[in-house]
Coordinates of C-alpha atoms and ligand atoms in Angstrom, one line a residue:
M1151 CA 19.3 178.1 154.9
G1152 CA 20.1 179.0 151.3
I1153 CA 18.0 177.9 148.4
A1154 CA 18.2 174.1 147.9
R1155 CA 20.4 173.3 144.9
D1156 CA 19.1 171.0 142.3
T1157 CA 22.1 168.7 142.6
K1158 CA 22.9 166.5 139.6
Y1159 CA 24.3 163.1 140.0
I1160 CA 26.7 161.5 137.5
F1161 CA 27.5 157.9 137.8
V1162 CA 30.7 156.5 136.3
T1163 CA 31.1 152.7 135.8
G1164 CA 33.8 150.7 134.1
G1165 CA 33.7 147.9 131.7
V1166 CA 35.9 145.3 129.9
T1167 CA 38.8 145.6 132.3
S1168 CA 40.0 147.4 135.3
S1169 CA 42.8 150.1 135.3
L1170 CA 41.2 152.1 132.4
G1171 CA 41.5 155.3 134.4
K1172 CA 37.9 155.8 135.7
G1173 CA 39.3 158.0 138.4
I1174 CA 41.2 160.3 136.0
I1175 CA 38.2 160.5 133.6
S1176 CA 35.9 161.4 136.6
A1177 CA 38.3 163.9 137.8
S1178 CA 38.7 165.4 134.3
L1179 CA 35.0 165.8 133.8
A1180 CA 34.7 167.3 137.3
K1181 CA 37.5 169.7 136.4
L1182 CA 35.7 170.8 133.2
L1183 CA 32.4 171.4 135.1
Q1184 CA 34.3 173.3 137.9
A1185 CA 36.0 175.4 135.2
R1186 CA 32.6 176.4 134.0
G1187 CA 31.8 177.7 137.5
Y1188 CA 30.0 174.8 139.0
S1189 CA 30.7 173.4 142.4
V1190 CA 31.6 169.7 142.1
T1191 CA 32.6 166.8 144.3
I1192 CA 33.6 163.2 143.5
Q1193 CA 33.0 160.1 145.4
K1194 CA 34.4 156.6 145.0
L1195 CA 32.5 153.4 145.9
D1196 CA 34.7 150.5 146.4
P1197 CA 33.2 147.0 146.2
Y1198 CA 35.5 145.2 148.6
I1199 CA 34.7 144.1 152.2
N1200 CA 37.5 145.9 154.0
I1201 CA 36.0 148.8 155.9
D1202 CA 38.7 151.0 154.3
P1203 CA 42.0 150.4 152.4
G1204 CA 44.0 151.3 155.6
T1205 CA 44.5 147.6 156.3
L1206 CA 45.5 146.7 152.8
N1207 CA 49.0 146.1 151.5
P1208 CA 50.0 148.7 148.9
Y1209 CA 50.7 145.7 146.6
E1210 CA 46.9 145.1 146.6
H1211 CA 45.6 148.5 146.3
G1212 CA 48.4 151.1 145.8
E1213 CA 48.7 154.1 148.1
C1214 CA 46.4 154.6 151.0
Y1215 CA 45.3 158.3 150.7
V1216 CA 44.4 160.2 153.9
T1217 CA 41.8 163.0 154.0
E1218 CA 41.6 166.0 156.3
D1219 CA 39.1 164.3 158.6
G1220 CA 41.4 161.3 158.9
A1221 CA 39.8 158.8 156.6
E1222 CA 42.1 156.2 155.0
T1223 CA 40.8 156.1 151.5
D1224 CA 41.3 155.0 147.9
L1225 CA 44.1 156.7 145.9
D1226 CA 41.6 158.1 143.5
L1227 CA 40.6 160.6 146.1
G1228 CA 44.1 162.0 145.7
H1229 CA 43.5 162.6 142.1
Y1230 CA 40.1 164.3 142.8
E1231 CA 41.9 166.7 145.3
R1232 CA 44.9 167.3 142.9
F1233 CA 42.7 168.1 140.0
L1234 CA 40.0 170.1 141.7
N1235 CA 41.9 171.7 144.5
I1236 CA 39.1 170.7 146.9
T1237 CA 39.3 168.7 150.1
T1238 CA 37.4 165.4 150.3
S1239 CA 36.3 163.5 153.4
R1240 CA 35.1 160.2 154.7
A1241 CA 31.9 160.7 152.8
N1242 CA 33.8 160.5 149.5
N1243 CA 35.0 156.9 149.8
I1244 CA 32.5 154.2 150.6
T1245 CA 33.3 150.5 150.7
T1246 CA 31.0 147.4 150.8
G1247 CA 32.5 146.8 154.3
R1248 CA 31.2 150.1 155.5
I1249 CA 27.8 149.6 154.0
Y1250 CA 27.3 146.2 155.6
Q1251 CA 28.7 147.4 158.9
S1252 CA 26.2 150.3 158.9
V1253 CA 23.3 148.0 158.0
I1254 CA 24.2 145.3 160.5
N1255 CA 24.6 148.0 163.3
K1256 CA 21.1 149.3 162.5
E1257 CA 19.7 145.7 162.5
R1258 CA 21.2 145.2 166.0
K1259 CA 19.7 148.5 167.2
G1260 CA 16.3 147.2 166.0
E1261 CA 15.9 149.8 163.2
Y1262 CA 14.5 147.1 160.9
L1263 CA 12.6 145.2 163.7
G1264 CA 10.4 142.5 162.2
E1265 CA 11.9 142.7 158.7
T1266 CA 14.2 140.3 156.9
V1267 CA 17.3 142.4 156.1
Q1268 CA 18.3 141.9 152.5
V1269 CA 20.6 143.1 149.7
V1270 CA 17.6 144.8 148.1
P1271 CA 16.3 147.0 149.6
H1272 CA 18.5 147.4 152.7
I1273 CA 22.0 147.3 151.3
T1274 CA 20.9 149.2 148.2
D1275 CA 19.1 151.8 150.3
E1276 CA 22.3 152.3 152.3
I1277 CA 24.3 152.8 149.1
K1278 CA 21.8 155.3 147.8
H1279 CA 21.8 157.1 151.2
C1280 CA 25.7 157.4 151.0
I1281 CA 25.4 158.7 147.4
K1282 CA 22.8 161.3 148.2
L1283 CA 24.4 162.4 151.4
L1284 CA 27.0 164.6 149.5
G1285 CA 24.2 166.2 147.5
E1286 CA 22.1 166.8 150.6
T1287 CA 24.9 169.1 152.0
N1288 CA 23.5 171.6 149.5
K1289 CA 27.1 172.5 148.6
Y1290 CA 27.3 170.9 145.2
D1291 CA 25.9 171.4 141.7
F1292 CA 27.3 168.1 140.8
V1293 CA 28.1 164.9 142.6
L1294 CA 30.1 162.4 140.6
T1295 CA 30.1 158.9 141.8
E1296 CA 32.7 156.5 140.5
V1297 CA 32.0 152.8 141.1
G1298 CA 35.2 150.7 141.5
G1299 CA 35.7 147.4 139.8
T1300 CA 34.3 146.2 136.5
V1301 CA 30.6 145.9 135.5
G1302 CA 29.7 142.1 135.7
D1303 CA 31.8 141.5 138.9
I1304 CA 29.7 139.8 141.5
E1305 CA 30.7 142.3 144.2
S1306 CA 29.7 145.4 142.3
L1307 CA 26.1 144.2 141.6
P1308 CA 24.4 146.0 144.6
Y1309 CA 26.0 149.3 143.4
I1310 CA 24.8 148.9 139.9
E1311 CA 21.3 148.1 141.3
A1312 CA 21.4 151.2 143.4
I1313 CA 22.4 153.3 140.4
R1314 CA 19.5 151.7 138.4
Q1315 CA 17.1 152.8 141.2
L1316 CA 18.6 156.2 141.5
K1317 CA 18.5 156.9 137.8
F1318 CA 14.8 156.1 137.9
E1319 CA 14.1 158.3 141.0
L1320 CA 16.2 161.3 139.9
G1321 CA 15.3 161.2 136.2
K1322 CA 16.8 164.2 134.4
N1323 CA 19.0 165.0 137.4
S1324 CA 21.1 162.0 136.8
L1325 CA 23.4 160.5 134.2
A1326 CA 25.3 157.3 133.6
I1327 CA 28.7 157.3 132.0
H1328 CA 30.3 154.0 131.1
L1329 CA 34.1 153.8 130.5
T1330 CA 35.1 150.9 128.3
L1331 CA 38.1 149.8 126.3
I1332 CA 38.4 149.6 122.5
P1333 CA 41.3 147.2 122.0
Y1334 CA 43.5 147.4 118.9
L1335 CA 44.5 144.0 117.5
S1336 CA 47.7 144.5 115.8
A1337 CA 47.5 141.3 113.8
A1338 CA 44.2 142.4 112.3
K1339 CA 45.3 146.1 112.3
E1340 CA 41.8 146.9 113.7
L1341 CA 40.1 148.5 116.7
K1342 CA 37.5 146.1 118.1
T1343 CA 34.1 147.2 119.6
K1344 CA 32.8 143.9 120.6
P1345 CA 34.0 144.0 124.2
T1346 CA 32.3 147.4 124.6
Q1347 CA 29.1 145.9 123.1
H1348 CA 29.2 143.1 125.6
S1349 CA 29.9 145.3 128.5
V1350 CA 27.0 147.6 127.7
K1351 CA 24.8 144.5 127.3
T1352 CA 25.8 143.4 130.8
L1353 CA 24.8 146.8 132.1
L1354 CA 21.5 146.6 130.3
E1355 CA 20.9 143.2 131.9
Y1356 CA 21.0 145.0 135.3
G1357 CA 18.7 147.7 134.0
V1358 CA 21.1 150.5 133.4
Q1359 CA 21.3 152.2 130.0
P1360 CA 24.5 154.3 129.9
D1361 CA 23.9 157.8 128.5
I1362 CA 27.5 158.3 127.5
L1363 CA 30.3 156.0 126.6
V1364 CA 33.9 157.0 127.1
C1365 CA 36.1 154.7 125.0
R1366 CA 39.7 154.2 126.1
T1367 CA 41.8 153.5 123.0
E1368 CA 45.4 153.7 121.8
K1369 CA 44.3 154.7 118.3
T1370 CA 41.9 157.4 117.1
L1371 CA 38.3 156.2 116.6
N1372 CA 37.0 157.1 113.2
Q1373 CA 33.4 158.3 112.7
S1374 CA 32.2 155.0 111.3
L1375 CA 33.5 153.2 114.4
K1376 CA 31.8 155.7 116.6
D1377 CA 28.6 155.2 114.6
K1378 CA 28.8 151.5 115.1
I1379 CA 29.3 151.7 118.9
A1380 CA 26.4 154.1 119.1
L1381 CA 24.1 151.8 117.1
F1382 CA 24.9 148.7 119.2
C1383 CA 24.8 150.5 122.5
N1384 CA 21.7 152.7 122.1
V1385 CA 23.5 156.1 122.5
D1386 CA 23.8 159.1 120.2
T1387 CA 27.1 159.2 118.2
S1388 CA 28.0 162.5 120.0
S1389 CA 27.8 160.5 123.2
V1390 CA 30.6 158.2 122.1
I1391 CA 33.7 159.9 123.6
E1392 CA 37.2 158.9 122.6
S1393 CA 39.7 158.8 125.4
I1394 CA 43.0 158.2 123.7
D1395 CA 46.2 157.2 125.6
T1396 CA 48.2 160.2 126.5
S1397 CA 51.6 161.0 128.1
S1398 CA 50.3 162.7 131.2
I1399 CA 47.1 162.3 133.3
Y1400 CA 47.0 166.2 133.4
K1401 CA 46.2 166.3 129.7
V1402 CA 43.1 164.3 130.0
P1403 CA 40.8 167.3 131.0
L1404 CA 42.0 168.9 127.7
L1405 CA 41.3 165.8 125.6
M1406 CA 37.8 165.5 127.2
K1407 CA 37.2 169.2 126.4
E1408 CA 38.1 168.6 122.8
E1409 CA 35.7 165.6 122.7
E1410 CA 33.1 167.9 124.4
L1411 CA 32.4 165.5 127.2
D1412 CA 31.3 168.4 129.4
V1413 CA 29.0 169.8 126.7
V1414 CA 27.4 166.4 126.1
V1415 CA 26.9 166.0 129.9
L1416 CA 25.3 169.4 130.3
K1417 CA 23.0 168.9 127.3
K1418 CA 21.8 165.6 128.6
I1419 CA 20.7 167.1 131.8
S1420 CA 19.4 170.2 130.1
M1421 CA 21.8 172.7 131.5
D1422 CA 23.4 175.7 129.9
T1423 CA 26.3 174.9 127.5
H1424 CA 27.2 178.5 126.7
G1425 CA 30.8 179.5 126.9
D1426 CA 34.0 177.6 127.6
P1427 CA 35.5 176.1 130.7
D1428 CA 38.2 178.5 132.0
L1429 CA 41.4 176.4 132.0
E1430 CA 43.9 179.2 131.9
K1431 CA 45.8 178.2 135.0
W1432 CA 45.6 174.6 134.1
N1433 CA 47.1 175.3 130.7
T1434 CA 49.9 177.4 132.3
F1435 CA 50.7 174.4 134.5
L1436 CA 50.7 172.0 131.5
Y1437 CA 52.8 174.3 129.5
R1438 CA 55.5 174.5 132.2
L1439 CA 55.2 170.7 132.7
E1440 CA 55.8 170.1 129.0
N1441 CA 58.5 172.7 128.4
P1442 CA 60.9 172.3 131.3
E1443 CA 64.1 174.3 131.2
H1444 CA 66.0 172.0 133.5
I1445 CA 66.0 168.4 134.5
V1446 CA 66.9 166.8 137.8
R1447 CA 67.1 163.2 139.1
I1448 CA 65.6 162.4 142.5
G1449 CA 65.9 159.1 144.3
L1450 CA 62.8 157.8 146.0
V1451 CA 63.9 155.1 148.5
G1452 CA 61.2 152.7 149.5
K1453 CA 60.2 149.1 149.5
Y1454 CA 57.3 149.1 147.0
I1455 CA 59.3 150.2 144.1
E1456 CA 57.9 147.6 141.7
L1457 CA 54.6 149.5 142.1
I1458 CA 54.6 153.2 141.4
D1459 CA 51.0 153.4 142.6
A1460 CA 52.2 152.8 146.1
Y1461 CA 53.9 156.3 146.1
K1462 CA 51.3 158.1 143.9
S1463 CA 50.9 161.3 145.9
I1464 CA 54.7 161.7 146.3
I1465 CA 55.2 161.3 142.6
E1466 CA 52.4 163.7 141.7
S1467 CA 53.7 166.2 144.3
L1468 CA 57.1 166.1 142.6
I1469 CA 55.4 166.7 139.2
H1470 CA 53.7 169.8 140.6
A1471 CA 56.8 171.1 142.3
G1472 CA 58.8 170.4 139.1
A1473 CA 56.4 172.4 136.9
T1474 CA 56.6 175.3 139.4
N1475 CA 60.4 175.2 139.1
D1476 CA 60.3 174.8 135.2
C1477 CA 62.0 171.6 135.8
K1478 CA 61.4 168.0 134.7
V1479 CA 61.8 165.7 137.7
E1480 CA 63.1 162.2 136.9
I1481 CA 62.3 159.9 139.7
K1482 CA 64.6 156.9 140.3
L1483 CA 62.9 154.3 142.5
L1484 CA 65.3 152.6 144.8
Q1485 CA 64.6 149.4 146.6
S1486 CA 65.8 150.0 150.2
E1487 CA 66.3 146.2 150.7
R1488 CA 69.1 146.3 148.1
L1489 CA 71.0 149.2 149.6
N1490 CA 74.1 148.5 151.8
E1491 CA 77.3 150.1 152.9
K1492 CA 79.1 148.7 149.9
N1493 CA 76.9 149.8 147.1
I1494 CA 75.2 153.0 148.5
T1495 CA 77.6 155.5 146.9
K1496 CA 77.3 153.8 143.5
K1497 CA 73.5 153.4 143.7
L1498 CA 72.9 157.0 144.7
K1499 CA 75.7 158.6 142.6
D1500 CA 73.6 160.2 139.8
L1501 CA 71.0 161.6 142.1
S1502 CA 70.7 165.3 143.1
G1503 CA 68.1 164.7 145.8
I1504 CA 66.9 161.9 148.0
I1505 CA 63.4 161.2 149.5
V1506 CA 63.0 158.4 152.0
A1507 CA 59.4 157.2 151.7
P1508 CA 56.7 156.5 154.3
G1509 CA 56.2 152.9 155.4
F1510 CA 55.7 150.3 158.1
G1511 CA 57.7 147.5 159.6
D1512 CA 61.3 146.3 159.5
R1513 CA 61.7 145.2 155.8
G1514 CA 64.3 147.5 154.1
I1515 CA 64.7 149.7 157.1
E1516 CA 68.5 149.7 157.2
G1517 CA 68.7 150.7 153.5
K1518 CA 66.5 153.7 154.3
I1519 CA 68.6 154.7 157.2
L1520 CA 71.7 154.4 155.1
A1521 CA 70.2 156.6 152.4
A1522 CA 69.6 159.3 155.1
K1523 CA 73.2 159.0 156.2
H1524 CA 74.4 159.3 152.6
A1525 CA 72.4 162.5 152.1
R1526 CA 73.4 164.0 155.4
E1527 CA 77.2 163.3 154.9
N1528 CA 77.3 164.3 151.3
K1529 CA 75.1 167.4 151.7
I1530 CA 72.5 166.1 149.2
P1531 CA 69.1 167.6 149.5
F1532 CA 67.0 165.2 151.6
L1533 CA 63.3 165.0 152.3
G1534 CA 62.1 162.3 154.8
L1535 CA 58.5 161.6 154.8
C1536 CA 56.9 160.1 157.9
L1537 CA 59.0 156.8 158.3
G1538 CA 61.6 158.6 156.2
M1539 CA 61.9 161.3 158.9
Q1540 CA 62.1 158.6 161.6
C1541 CA 65.0 157.1 159.6
A1542 CA 66.8 160.4 159.5
V1543 CA 66.4 160.7 163.3
I1544 CA 67.7 157.1 163.9
E1545 CA 70.6 157.7 161.6
F1546 CA 71.5 160.9 163.4
A1547 CA 71.3 159.3 166.8
R1548 CA 73.5 156.3 165.8
N1549 CA 76.1 158.2 163.8
V1550 CA 76.3 161.7 165.3
L1551 CA 75.1 161.3 168.8
K1552 CA 76.9 157.9 168.9
L1553 CA 73.9 156.1 170.4
K1554 CA 74.8 152.6 169.3
N1555 CA 71.8 150.6 168.1
A1556 CA 69.4 153.5 168.4
H1557 CA 66.2 152.6 166.8
S1558 CA 62.4 153.0 166.6
T1559 CA 60.5 150.6 169.0
E1560 CA 58.4 149.7 166.0
M1561 CA 61.5 147.7 164.6
N1562 CA 63.3 146.9 167.8
T1563 CA 61.3 146.9 171.1
N1564 CA 64.6 146.2 173.0
T1565 CA 66.7 149.1 171.5
P1566 CA 68.8 150.8 174.3
Y1567 CA 68.0 154.2 172.7
P1568 CA 64.3 154.3 171.6
V1569 CA 64.7 157.7 169.7
I1570 CA 61.4 157.0 167.9
D1571 CA 58.8 155.5 170.3
I1572 CA 55.1 154.6 170.3
M1573 CA 52.9 157.5 171.2
E1574 CA 51.3 157.4 174.6
E1575 CA 47.7 157.2 173.4
Q1576 CA 48.7 154.4 171.0
K1577 CA 50.0 152.1 173.8
K1578 CA 46.5 150.9 174.7
V1579 CA 45.3 150.5 171.0
T1580 CA 44.8 146.9 170.0
L1581 CA 42.5 147.2 167.0
K1582 CA 44.2 147.7 163.6
G1583 CA 41.7 149.5 161.4
G1584 CA 41.6 153.3 161.5
T1585 CA 43.4 153.5 164.9
M1586 CA 46.6 155.4 163.9
R1587 CA 47.1 159.1 164.4
L1588 CA 45.2 160.1 161.3
G1589 CA 44.2 163.2 159.5
A1590 CA 44.9 166.9 159.9
Y1591 CA 46.8 168.2 163.0
P1592 CA 48.1 171.7 163.7
C1593 CA 51.9 172.4 163.9
D1594 CA 53.6 175.5 165.1
I1595 CA 56.7 176.6 163.3
N1596 CA 59.7 178.2 164.8
T1597 CA 60.4 181.5 162.9
Q1598 CA 64.1 180.9 163.1
S1599 CA 64.2 177.9 160.8
K1600 CA 64.5 176.9 157.2
T1601 CA 61.0 175.4 157.5
F1602 CA 59.6 178.8 158.3
S1603 CA 61.3 180.4 155.3
I1604 CA 59.6 177.7 153.2
Y1605 CA 56.0 177.8 154.6
K1606 CA 56.2 181.5 155.5
Q1607 CA 53.6 180.7 158.2
K1608 CA 53.7 180.2 161.9
H1609 CA 50.8 177.9 162.1
I1610 CA 50.3 175.1 159.6
S1611 CA 48.2 172.0 159.5
E1612 CA 49.2 168.8 157.8
R1613 CA 47.8 165.2 157.5
H1614 CA 49.2 162.3 159.5
R1615 CA 49.2 158.5 159.4
H1616 CA 51.5 156.9 162.0
R1617 CA 51.7 155.4 165.5
Y1618 CA 55.3 156.3 166.4
E1619 CA 56.8 159.6 167.2
F1620 CA 60.1 161.4 168.0
N1621 CA 61.0 160.6 171.6
N1622 CA 61.2 164.0 173.4
E1623 CA 63.6 162.6 176.0
Y1624 CA 66.4 162.9 173.4
L1625 CA 65.3 166.3 172.0
S1626 CA 67.9 168.5 173.7
D1627 CA 70.7 166.1 172.7
F1628 CA 69.5 166.3 169.0
E1629 CA 69.1 170.1 169.2
N1630 CA 72.6 170.7 170.8
N1631 CA 74.2 168.6 168.0
G1632 CA 72.6 170.2 165.0
M1633 CA 69.3 168.5 164.3
K1634 CA 66.6 171.0 165.3
A1635 CA 62.9 170.4 165.7
P1636 CA 61.3 173.5 164.2
G1637 CA 57.8 172.2 164.0
I1638 CA 55.9 171.2 167.1
N1639 CA 52.3 170.1 167.6
P1640 CA 51.0 172.7 170.1
N1641 CA 48.6 170.4 172.0
A1642 CA 50.7 167.3 172.5
N1643 CA 54.2 168.8 172.2
L1644 CA 55.1 166.3 169.5
V1645 CA 58.0 166.9 167.2
E1646 CA 56.5 167.0 163.7
I1647 CA 59.5 168.4 161.8
V1648 CA 63.3 168.0 162.0
E1649 CA 65.9 169.9 160.1
L1650 CA 69.7 169.9 160.0
I1651 CA 71.5 173.1 160.6
D1652 CA 74.7 172.4 158.8
H1653 CA 73.2 171.2 155.5
P1654 CA 71.9 173.0 152.5
W1655 CA 68.5 171.3 152.6
F1656 CA 67.7 168.4 155.0
I1657 CA 64.2 168.2 156.4
G1658 CA 62.1 165.3 157.8
V1659 CA 58.4 165.6 158.5
Q1660 CA 56.3 163.2 160.6
F1661 CA 53.3 164.1 158.4
H1662 CA 52.5 163.6 154.8
P1663 CA 52.8 166.9 152.8
E1664 CA 52.2 164.8 149.6
Y1665 CA 48.5 164.5 150.4
K1666 CA 48.0 168.2 150.2
S1667 CA 49.8 169.1 146.9
T1668 CA 47.5 170.1 144.1
V1669 CA 47.9 171.5 140.6
A1670 CA 46.6 174.8 141.7
N1671 CA 48.6 174.8 145.0
P1672 CA 51.8 172.7 144.7
H1673 CA 53.1 172.0 148.2
P1674 CA 55.7 174.5 149.5
L1675 CA 57.9 171.8 150.9
F1676 CA 58.1 169.9 147.6
V1677 CA 58.6 173.2 145.7
S1678 CA 61.5 174.2 147.9
F1679 CA 63.0 170.7 147.9
V1680 CA 63.0 170.6 144.0
K1681 CA 64.5 174.0 143.9
A1682 CA 67.3 172.9 146.3
V1683 CA 67.8 169.8 144.2
L1684 CA 68.2 172.1 141.2
D1685 CA 70.6 174.3 143.0
H1686 CA 72.6 171.3 144.2
K1687 CA 72.9 170.0 140.6
Ligands
LIG3179 N1 55.6 153.1 160.7 C1 55.8 154.5 161.2 C2 54.7 154.8 162.2 O1 53.7 154.2 162.3 C3 55.6 155.5 160.0 C4 54.4 155.4 159.3 C5 54.3 156.1 158.0 O2 55.4 156.2 157.3 N2 53.2 156.4 157.4 O3 54.9 155.7 163.0

């Protein structure tokens, strides 16, 4: 056993409105602390009653992010991993559903025998336990805990109460940051502090005095405004941090550095503030992001195009890959339901690359299959992700192998050619939550493939989230006709990757490489895809 670390806990709450970017502020602060040499992790507490967002529609909650250990989590965990280049786990995303499930299971086991089980202390104790669990691993100097929702919501009350108790118990080893909005009223030409004052008052009613206020704003806060906020909210003026709107989330760490958020945090918990965070690599990335030499347009074909959050990790992976190629990637979101034989050429005509997105169910499936066909026939670089790979397989079966009405049994249980079929171990599964093939699985790469030239590794590991798979009964037929399977799961012999021989760049993957791309380590598949798109252009 090493020496126990004196882990510091930082709580981040939000006020006034949702969507202020708590996840990005948390990730940016964590980045600055990490860049000062500290080990940091971030956790998200979600006050809804679902056990996890795996059963939520992306319209409700954006993308469902998957961790190495197979947890279906909030998309903020994606930001944490992308900013910090760390892996998170099930312990990094807790929901009210999980808290209650655990408490109720304990009650049934008799762990509270004789007691009335209540929100305080039993639910709050469980929340505190989940927060401290990460610190108790002895791996982190800092554990940042972001509480979802807005202060004042009924459902976040137990979390705020847990923070109140923890702040009292941990004393100097803890800190509360409150993110609020300073709206600009154009009619009055003024920034308004009242919503922030009210939000802090609400927090105070629950017994939590924030130590630092991060104020989201579209205009610069002048000193007198900062003084006013400080006066009304019992914080030092230096603890009123401006968070001005910016063009890229990746600039936020730099803005927070300018505002000295890291220095204020370290001072408050009596830690060394000497030196500067080392952001050299981050700055190099930002420079390349902001000064592209080229520009390409890539089509992302999916069914949630009204909502870019549904494809967050894919979009961020393209940004990382673009910067690596000194290239700005413009993403055109295409609604697959609106693609048909007649309009496909016109709709895809100005695109130099096509991605077909992951997804579930029948809606828009024919448009996705058509997009794969268009990319194959016109030799446009193509990347199929999970369902996108399955669509490429279905398309190849129908149009090259001439297997009429070939399909996935997910969409058509009666297809004569089930080229994508439910996995054996999935056949007996009836429960929906957390029962897919989830998390990291190994994959062996054939060295005689394009995929190998991209990964430059024989053994890889990627994250999965699906129930259906390539049907091996058809494998030789595919391989003999030009669609190869260069990536195989060594334990279950499942096809994880397909690629076309007679095509400049056409790869489909059963897994989700987008979950593993970070600023420090852009994913090789995306990097190679963007390069191919650039060459094609
Ligand atoms: N619906 C498909 C399956 O379950 C693909 C899932 C996905 O794209 N994540 O296999």
